Coordinates of C-alpha atoms in Angstrom, one line a residue:
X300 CA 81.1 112.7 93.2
X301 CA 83.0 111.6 90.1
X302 CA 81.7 110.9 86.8
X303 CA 83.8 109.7 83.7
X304 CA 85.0 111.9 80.7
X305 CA 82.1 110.9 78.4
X306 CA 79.2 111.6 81.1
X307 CA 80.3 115.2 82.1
X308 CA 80.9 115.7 78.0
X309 CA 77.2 114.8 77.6
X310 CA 76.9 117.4 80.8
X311 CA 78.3 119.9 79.4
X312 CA 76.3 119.4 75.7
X313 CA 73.3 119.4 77.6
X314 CA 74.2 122.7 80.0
X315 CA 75.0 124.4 76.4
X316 CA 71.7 122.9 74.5
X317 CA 69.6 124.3 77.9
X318 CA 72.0 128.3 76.9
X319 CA 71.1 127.9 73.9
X320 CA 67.4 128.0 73.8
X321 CA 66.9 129.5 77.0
X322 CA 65.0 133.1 76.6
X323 CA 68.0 136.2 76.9
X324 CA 65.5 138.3 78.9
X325 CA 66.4 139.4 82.5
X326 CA 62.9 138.0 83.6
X327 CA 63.5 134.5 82.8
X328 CA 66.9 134.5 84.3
X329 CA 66.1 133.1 87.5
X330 CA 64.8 130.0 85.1
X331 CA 68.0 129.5 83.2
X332 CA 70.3 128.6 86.0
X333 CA 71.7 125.3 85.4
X334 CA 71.0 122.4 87.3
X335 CA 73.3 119.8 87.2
X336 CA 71.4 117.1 89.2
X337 CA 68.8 117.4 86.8
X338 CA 71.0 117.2 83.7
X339 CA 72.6 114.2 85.1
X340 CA 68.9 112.6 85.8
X341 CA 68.4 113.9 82.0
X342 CA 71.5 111.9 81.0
X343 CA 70.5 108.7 83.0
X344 CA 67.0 108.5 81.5
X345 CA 68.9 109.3 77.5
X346 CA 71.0 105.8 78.2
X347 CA 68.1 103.9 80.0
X348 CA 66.1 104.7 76.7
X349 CA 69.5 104.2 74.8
X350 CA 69.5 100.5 76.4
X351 CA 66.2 99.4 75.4
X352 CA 66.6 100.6 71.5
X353 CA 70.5 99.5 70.3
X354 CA 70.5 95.6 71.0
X355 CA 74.1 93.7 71.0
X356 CA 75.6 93.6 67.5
X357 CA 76.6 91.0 66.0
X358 CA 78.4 92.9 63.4
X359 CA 79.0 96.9 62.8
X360 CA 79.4 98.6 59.8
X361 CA 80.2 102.1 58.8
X362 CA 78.1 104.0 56.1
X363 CA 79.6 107.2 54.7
X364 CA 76.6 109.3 55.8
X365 CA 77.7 108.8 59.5
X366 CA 75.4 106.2 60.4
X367 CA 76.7 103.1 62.3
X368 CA 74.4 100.2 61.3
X369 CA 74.3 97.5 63.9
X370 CA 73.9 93.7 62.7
X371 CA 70.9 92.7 65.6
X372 CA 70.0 89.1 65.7
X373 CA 66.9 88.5 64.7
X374 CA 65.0 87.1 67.9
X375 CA 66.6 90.2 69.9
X376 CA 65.2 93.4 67.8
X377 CA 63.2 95.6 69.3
X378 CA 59.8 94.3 68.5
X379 CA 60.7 91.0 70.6
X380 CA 60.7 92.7 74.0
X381 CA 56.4 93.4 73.4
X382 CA 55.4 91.0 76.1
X383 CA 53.0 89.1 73.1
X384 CA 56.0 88.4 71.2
X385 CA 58.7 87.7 74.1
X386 CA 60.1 84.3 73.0
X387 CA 58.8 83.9 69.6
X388 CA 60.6 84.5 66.5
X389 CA 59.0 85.7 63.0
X390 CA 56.4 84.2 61.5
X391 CA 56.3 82.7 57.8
X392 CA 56.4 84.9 54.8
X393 CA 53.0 85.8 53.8
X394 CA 51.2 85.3 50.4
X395 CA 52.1 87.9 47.9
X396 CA 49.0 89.4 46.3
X397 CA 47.8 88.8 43.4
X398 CA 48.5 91.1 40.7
X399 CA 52.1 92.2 41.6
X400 CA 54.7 92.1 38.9
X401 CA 58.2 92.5 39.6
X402 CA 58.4 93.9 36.3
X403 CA 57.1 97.2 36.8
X404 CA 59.4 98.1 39.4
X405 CA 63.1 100.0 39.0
X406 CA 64.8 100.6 42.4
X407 CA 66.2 97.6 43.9
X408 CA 66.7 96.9 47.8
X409 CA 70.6 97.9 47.5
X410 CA 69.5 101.6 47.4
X411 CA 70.8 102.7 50.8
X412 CA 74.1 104.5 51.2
X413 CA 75.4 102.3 54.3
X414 CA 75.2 98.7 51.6
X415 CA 76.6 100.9 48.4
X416 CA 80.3 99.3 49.3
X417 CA 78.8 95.8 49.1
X418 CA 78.2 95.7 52.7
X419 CA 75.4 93.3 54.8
X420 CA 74.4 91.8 57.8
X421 CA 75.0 87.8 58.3
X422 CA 72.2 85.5 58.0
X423 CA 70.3 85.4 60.9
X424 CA 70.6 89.4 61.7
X425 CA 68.9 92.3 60.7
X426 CA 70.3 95.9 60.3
X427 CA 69.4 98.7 62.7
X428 CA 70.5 102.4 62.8
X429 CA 72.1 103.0 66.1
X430 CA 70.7 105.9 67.9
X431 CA 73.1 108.0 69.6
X432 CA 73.0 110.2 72.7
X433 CA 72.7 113.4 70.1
X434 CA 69.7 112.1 68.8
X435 CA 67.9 112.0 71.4
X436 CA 69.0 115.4 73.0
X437 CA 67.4 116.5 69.8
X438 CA 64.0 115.0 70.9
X439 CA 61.6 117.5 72.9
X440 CA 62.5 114.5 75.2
X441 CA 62.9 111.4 76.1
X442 CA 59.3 110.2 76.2
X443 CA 58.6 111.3 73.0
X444 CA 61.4 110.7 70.9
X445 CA 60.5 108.8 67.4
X446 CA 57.0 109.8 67.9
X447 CA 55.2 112.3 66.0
X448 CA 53.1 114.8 67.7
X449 CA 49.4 114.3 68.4
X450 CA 47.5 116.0 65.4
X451 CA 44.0 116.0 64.0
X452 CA 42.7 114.9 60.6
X453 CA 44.3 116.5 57.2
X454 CA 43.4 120.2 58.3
X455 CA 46.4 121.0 59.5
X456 CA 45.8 124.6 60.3
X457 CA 46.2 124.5 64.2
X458 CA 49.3 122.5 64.3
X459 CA 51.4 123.2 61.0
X460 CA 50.9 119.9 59.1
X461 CA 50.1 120.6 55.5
X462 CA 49.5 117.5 53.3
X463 CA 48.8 117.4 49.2
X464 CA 47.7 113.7 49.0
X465 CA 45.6 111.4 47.0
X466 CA 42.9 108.7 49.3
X467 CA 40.3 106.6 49.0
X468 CA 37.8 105.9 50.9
X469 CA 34.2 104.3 51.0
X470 CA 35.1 100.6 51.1
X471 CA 37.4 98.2 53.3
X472 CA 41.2 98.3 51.9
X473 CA 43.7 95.7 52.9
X474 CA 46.5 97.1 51.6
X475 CA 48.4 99.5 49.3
X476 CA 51.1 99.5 46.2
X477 CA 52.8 102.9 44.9
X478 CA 56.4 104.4 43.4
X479 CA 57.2 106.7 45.0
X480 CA 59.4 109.5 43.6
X481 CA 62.4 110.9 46.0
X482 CA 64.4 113.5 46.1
X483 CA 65.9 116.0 48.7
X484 CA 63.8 118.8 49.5
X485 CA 65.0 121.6 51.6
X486 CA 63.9 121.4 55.0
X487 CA 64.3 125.0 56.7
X488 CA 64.6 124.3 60.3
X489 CA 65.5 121.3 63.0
X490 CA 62.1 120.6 64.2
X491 CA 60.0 120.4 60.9
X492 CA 60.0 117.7 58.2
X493 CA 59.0 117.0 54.6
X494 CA 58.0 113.2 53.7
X495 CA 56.2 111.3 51.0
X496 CA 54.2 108.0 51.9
X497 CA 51.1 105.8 51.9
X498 CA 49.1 105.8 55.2
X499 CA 46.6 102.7 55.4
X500 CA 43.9 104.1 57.8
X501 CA 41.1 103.1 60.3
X502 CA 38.9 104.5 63.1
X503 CA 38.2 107.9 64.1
X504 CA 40.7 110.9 63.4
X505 CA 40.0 112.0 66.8
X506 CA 41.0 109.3 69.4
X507 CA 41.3 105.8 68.0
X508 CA 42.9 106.6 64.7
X509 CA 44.8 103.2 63.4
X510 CA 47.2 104.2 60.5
X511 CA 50.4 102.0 59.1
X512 CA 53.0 104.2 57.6
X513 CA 56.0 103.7 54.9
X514 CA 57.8 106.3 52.3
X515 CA 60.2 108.2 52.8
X516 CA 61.3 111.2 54.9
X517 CA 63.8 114.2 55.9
X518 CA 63.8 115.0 59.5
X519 CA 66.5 116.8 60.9
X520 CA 65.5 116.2 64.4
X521 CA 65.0 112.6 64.6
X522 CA 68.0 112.3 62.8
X523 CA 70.5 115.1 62.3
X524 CA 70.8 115.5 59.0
X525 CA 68.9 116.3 55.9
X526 CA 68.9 113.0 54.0
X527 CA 66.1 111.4 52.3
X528 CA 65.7 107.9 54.6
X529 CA 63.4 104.9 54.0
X530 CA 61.2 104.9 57.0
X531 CA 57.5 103.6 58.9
X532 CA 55.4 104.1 61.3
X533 CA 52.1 102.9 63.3
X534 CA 49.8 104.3 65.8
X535 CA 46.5 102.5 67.6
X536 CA 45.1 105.7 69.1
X537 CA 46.0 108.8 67.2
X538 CA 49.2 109.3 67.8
X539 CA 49.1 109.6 71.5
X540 CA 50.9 106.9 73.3
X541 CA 51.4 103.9 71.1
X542 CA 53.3 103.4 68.1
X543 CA 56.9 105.0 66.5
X544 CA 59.6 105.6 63.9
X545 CA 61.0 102.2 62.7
X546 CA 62.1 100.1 65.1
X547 CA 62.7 102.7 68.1
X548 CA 59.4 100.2 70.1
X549 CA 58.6 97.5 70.2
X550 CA 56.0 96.9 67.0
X551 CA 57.3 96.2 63.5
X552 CA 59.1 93.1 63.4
X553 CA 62.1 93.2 60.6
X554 CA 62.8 90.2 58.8
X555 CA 65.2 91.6 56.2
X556 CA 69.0 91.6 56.7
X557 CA 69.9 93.8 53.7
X558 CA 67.6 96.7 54.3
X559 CA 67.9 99.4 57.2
X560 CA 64.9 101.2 58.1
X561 CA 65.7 104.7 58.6
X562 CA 69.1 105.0 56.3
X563 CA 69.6 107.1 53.8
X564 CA 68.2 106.1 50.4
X565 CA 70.5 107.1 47.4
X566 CA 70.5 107.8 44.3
X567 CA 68.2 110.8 44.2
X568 CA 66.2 112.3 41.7
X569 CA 67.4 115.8 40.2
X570 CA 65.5 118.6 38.5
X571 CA 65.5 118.0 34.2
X572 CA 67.9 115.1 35.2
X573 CA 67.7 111.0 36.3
X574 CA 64.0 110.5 37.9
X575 CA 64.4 108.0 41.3
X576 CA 61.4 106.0 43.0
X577 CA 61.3 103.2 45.4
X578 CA 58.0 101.2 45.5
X579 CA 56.3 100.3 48.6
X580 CA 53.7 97.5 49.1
X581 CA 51.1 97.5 52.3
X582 CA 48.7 94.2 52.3
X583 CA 47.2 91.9 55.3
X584 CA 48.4 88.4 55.5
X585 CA 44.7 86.5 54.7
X586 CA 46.7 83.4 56.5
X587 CA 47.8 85.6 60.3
X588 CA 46.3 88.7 59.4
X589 CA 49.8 90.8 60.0
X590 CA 50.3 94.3 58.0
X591 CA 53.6 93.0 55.7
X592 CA 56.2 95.6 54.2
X593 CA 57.5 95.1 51.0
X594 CA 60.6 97.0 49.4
X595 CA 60.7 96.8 45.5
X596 CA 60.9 94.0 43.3
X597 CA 60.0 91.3 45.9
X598 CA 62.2 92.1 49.2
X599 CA 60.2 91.6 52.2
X600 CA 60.9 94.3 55.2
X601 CA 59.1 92.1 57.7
X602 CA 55.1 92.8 59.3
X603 CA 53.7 95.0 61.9
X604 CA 51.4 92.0 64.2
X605 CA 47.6 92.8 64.2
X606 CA 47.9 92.5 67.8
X607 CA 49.1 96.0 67.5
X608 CA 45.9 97.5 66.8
X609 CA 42.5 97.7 67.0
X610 CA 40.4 98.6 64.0
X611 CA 43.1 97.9 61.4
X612 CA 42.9 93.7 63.2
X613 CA 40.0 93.9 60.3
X614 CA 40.6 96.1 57.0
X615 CA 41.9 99.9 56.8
X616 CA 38.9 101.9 55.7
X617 CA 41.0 104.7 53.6
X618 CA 44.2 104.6 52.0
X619 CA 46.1 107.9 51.3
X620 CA 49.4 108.3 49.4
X621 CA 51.1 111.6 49.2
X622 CA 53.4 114.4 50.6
X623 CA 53.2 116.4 54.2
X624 CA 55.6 119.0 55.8
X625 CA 56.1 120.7 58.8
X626 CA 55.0 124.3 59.1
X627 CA 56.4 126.7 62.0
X628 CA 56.0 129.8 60.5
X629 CA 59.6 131.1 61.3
X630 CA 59.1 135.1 61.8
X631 CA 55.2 134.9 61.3
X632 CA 55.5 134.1 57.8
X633 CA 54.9 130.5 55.8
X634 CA 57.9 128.1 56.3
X635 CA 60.8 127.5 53.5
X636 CA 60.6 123.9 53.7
X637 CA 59.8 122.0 50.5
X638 CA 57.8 119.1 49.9
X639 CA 58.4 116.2 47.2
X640 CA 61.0 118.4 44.5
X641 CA 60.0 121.7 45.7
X642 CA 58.6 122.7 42.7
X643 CA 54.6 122.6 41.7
X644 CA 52.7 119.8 40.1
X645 CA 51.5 121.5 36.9
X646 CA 55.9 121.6 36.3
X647 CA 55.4 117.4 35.4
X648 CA 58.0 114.8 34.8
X649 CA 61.5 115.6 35.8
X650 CA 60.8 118.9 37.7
X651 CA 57.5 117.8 39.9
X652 CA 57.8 114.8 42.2
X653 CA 54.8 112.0 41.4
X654 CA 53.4 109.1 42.7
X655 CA 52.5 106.4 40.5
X656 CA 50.7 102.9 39.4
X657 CA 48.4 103.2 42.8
X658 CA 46.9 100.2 43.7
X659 CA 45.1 98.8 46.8
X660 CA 44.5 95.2 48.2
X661 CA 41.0 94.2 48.2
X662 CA 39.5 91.6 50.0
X663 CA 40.7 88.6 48.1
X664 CA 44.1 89.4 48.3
X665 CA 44.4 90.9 44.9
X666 CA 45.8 94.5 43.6
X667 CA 43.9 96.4 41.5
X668 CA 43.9 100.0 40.6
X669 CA 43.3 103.0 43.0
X670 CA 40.1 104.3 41.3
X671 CA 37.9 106.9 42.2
X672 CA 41.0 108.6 43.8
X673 CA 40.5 112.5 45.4
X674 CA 42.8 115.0 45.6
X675 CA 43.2 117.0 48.5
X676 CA 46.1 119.8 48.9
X677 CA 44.9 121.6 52.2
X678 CA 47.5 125.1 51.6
X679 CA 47.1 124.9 47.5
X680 CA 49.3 128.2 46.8
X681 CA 52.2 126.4 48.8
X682 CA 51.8 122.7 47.8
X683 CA 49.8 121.4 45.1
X684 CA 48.7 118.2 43.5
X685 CA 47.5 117.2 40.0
X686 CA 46.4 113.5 39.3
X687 CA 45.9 111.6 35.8
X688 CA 45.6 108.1 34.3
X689 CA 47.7 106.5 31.6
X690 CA 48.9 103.2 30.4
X691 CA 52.1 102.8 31.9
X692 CA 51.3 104.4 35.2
X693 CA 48.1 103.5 35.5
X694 CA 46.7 105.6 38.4
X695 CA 49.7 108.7 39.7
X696 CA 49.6 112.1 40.3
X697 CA 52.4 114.9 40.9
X698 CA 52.7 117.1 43.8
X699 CA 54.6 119.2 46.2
X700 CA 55.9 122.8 46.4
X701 CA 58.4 125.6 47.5
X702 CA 56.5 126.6 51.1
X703 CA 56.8 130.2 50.7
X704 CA 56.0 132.4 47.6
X705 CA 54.5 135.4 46.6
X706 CA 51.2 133.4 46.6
X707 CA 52.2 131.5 50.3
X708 CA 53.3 134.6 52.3

């Protein structure tokens, strides 16, 4: 049998990836033998999955983080092999609600390291992140990869999710606005992550959960570094079988050809120096009823179709914004890994990272103010959260945290 250079180099990763984590004891030896047959059926499921995410480019371009950014036409992305959406092409831009002012907002769609050199996509295409072999030998595997694991509500105690959010809840939500602060915290090991984002939300937290998802995030395992990168998600039933990471299924559908979801936002923000946010903004079309995505000042990312889910086809029913992280208690003890600046709330502007000017879409389409907000930090002596009201912010709070401290053992 004779396979080329590059498959018996992916081989011969894999063989070393299966060393690597295999246990050293002599009772488990018998398990580590290597089985090429089954690394090679390994391999061929990698580039059948590899097949269905990176679409033909049009045009390729280089960013200086590593990435290679393919330029997709827009009727081939991802989202067009969902057999609803087969043969159509993206609908109309939606009505901007009421309310928004392009005014308040300071980070502009050219904040991604792969368009910093003046680099885009030609009419007609949209950016995508190509995923590479590596990433998904990251992946717990195949199936899974740009999935988050299954998890219960905010008590994160059985499965190492901690959160410090802000959410409302009580009424029917049809979308959400906030800035976002980002910076770089440190994330301690490959398989845990630290992320700030609004979730809209609907159904049960047990079995139908409906969320839409956008902030930003660090995740060494999805993608092998430990930049800050623009991101989104979705789920229909609690994060069991439907849904994913940007466009790595078939769900959102990108309409915007200068924006890459997943790349690595820059500039950041830095502790007593420059403060960085991006603002997000969540709302339901009132015309097709499709969740849009909007970056900043006025760029629209593109919609997830209502067809995609089940409750939120009507109205969210709680909106959160905030921080989570990853906890895998390396050695017994709380992890390392920072959420929002790594530093605690009651630290303030230009050491605590904050979310601000909250707003949610009500039902005529209109932003107004996040009142009534709670505050909810579920592992307080790791990761905090403070909220407050002013003139220029309107509704924001600060949060985050170091992991582990004297106080977070």
């Amino acid at each position: 049998m004779f396979f080329s250079s590059s498959v018996l180099r992916l081989i011969l990763l894999l063989c070393l990836f299966s060393f690597s984590t295999a246990s050293s004891s002599d009772s488990t030896s018998a398990e580590q033998t290597l089985r090429p047959q089954e690394e090679i059926q390994k391999l061929k499921l990698i580039r059948e999955e590899l097949k269905k995410i990176n679409k033909p480019a049009v045009k390729t371009v280089q960013s200086s983080d590593g990435d290679t950014i393919d330029c997709v036409s827009t009727h081939q992305q991802p989202a067009f092999d969902h057999p609803l959406l087969k043969g159509q092409r993206p609908v109309d831009p939606p009505e901007i609600p009421k309310g928004f002012s392009k005014e308040e907002e300071s980070y502009e769609e050219d904040s991604q390291l792969w368009s910093l050199s003046g680099e885009s996509c030609p009419e007609g295409t949209i950016p995508i992140r190509r995923t590479t072999e590596q990433d998904m030998l990251r992946a717990s595997s195949a199936g899974r990869f740009g999935r988050k694991l299954r998890r219960a509500r905010r008590d994160s105690t059985s499965n190492g999710h901690e959160h410090a959010v802000g959410y409302v809840t009580g009424r029917q939500y049809y979308g959400a606005k906030a800035s976002i602060n980002v910076w770089s915290p440190r994330v301690t090991s490959q398989y845990e992550f630290s992320l700030s984002q609004i979730w809209v939300i609907a159904g049960s937290f047990t079995h139908d959960l409906n969320t839409i998802e956008a902030g930003w995030q660090i995740s060494p395992e999805l993608y092998g570094d430990t930049f800050p990168r623009f991101f989104t998600y979705w789920t229909s039933d609690a994060y069991r079988t439907t849904g994913c990471y940007n466009l790595l299924c078939s769900g959102f559908v990108q309409t915007n050809r200068r924006i890459a979801i997943g790349a690595a936002i820059s500039p950041r923000s830095s502790y007593r120096g420059r403060q960085f946010d991006i603002s997000l903004l969540i709302w339901k079309d009132p015309k097709h009823g499709h969740w849009w995505l909007q970056f900043g000042s006025g760029a629209l990312v593109g919609y997830w179709p209502s067809f995609l889910f089940t409750h939120l086809k009507q109205h969210g029913s709680m909106v959160q914004f905030g921080g989570e992280i990853v906890n895998n208690r390396p050695g017994g003890s709380h992890t390392s890994t920072q959420m929002g600046s790594g530093h605690f709330a009651g630290e303030g502007f230009g050491k605590a990272s904050y979310f601000r000017n909250l707003q949610i879409v009500d039902w005529d389409n209109t932003l107004i103010p996040a009142s009534n907000l709670k505050m909810l930090a579920d592992h307080p002596n790791c990761y905090d959260i403070r909220g407050g009201t002013n003139r220029v912010w309107g509704n924001y709070f600060y949060y985050g945290g170091p992991g582990k401290n004297p106080r977070c053992p």
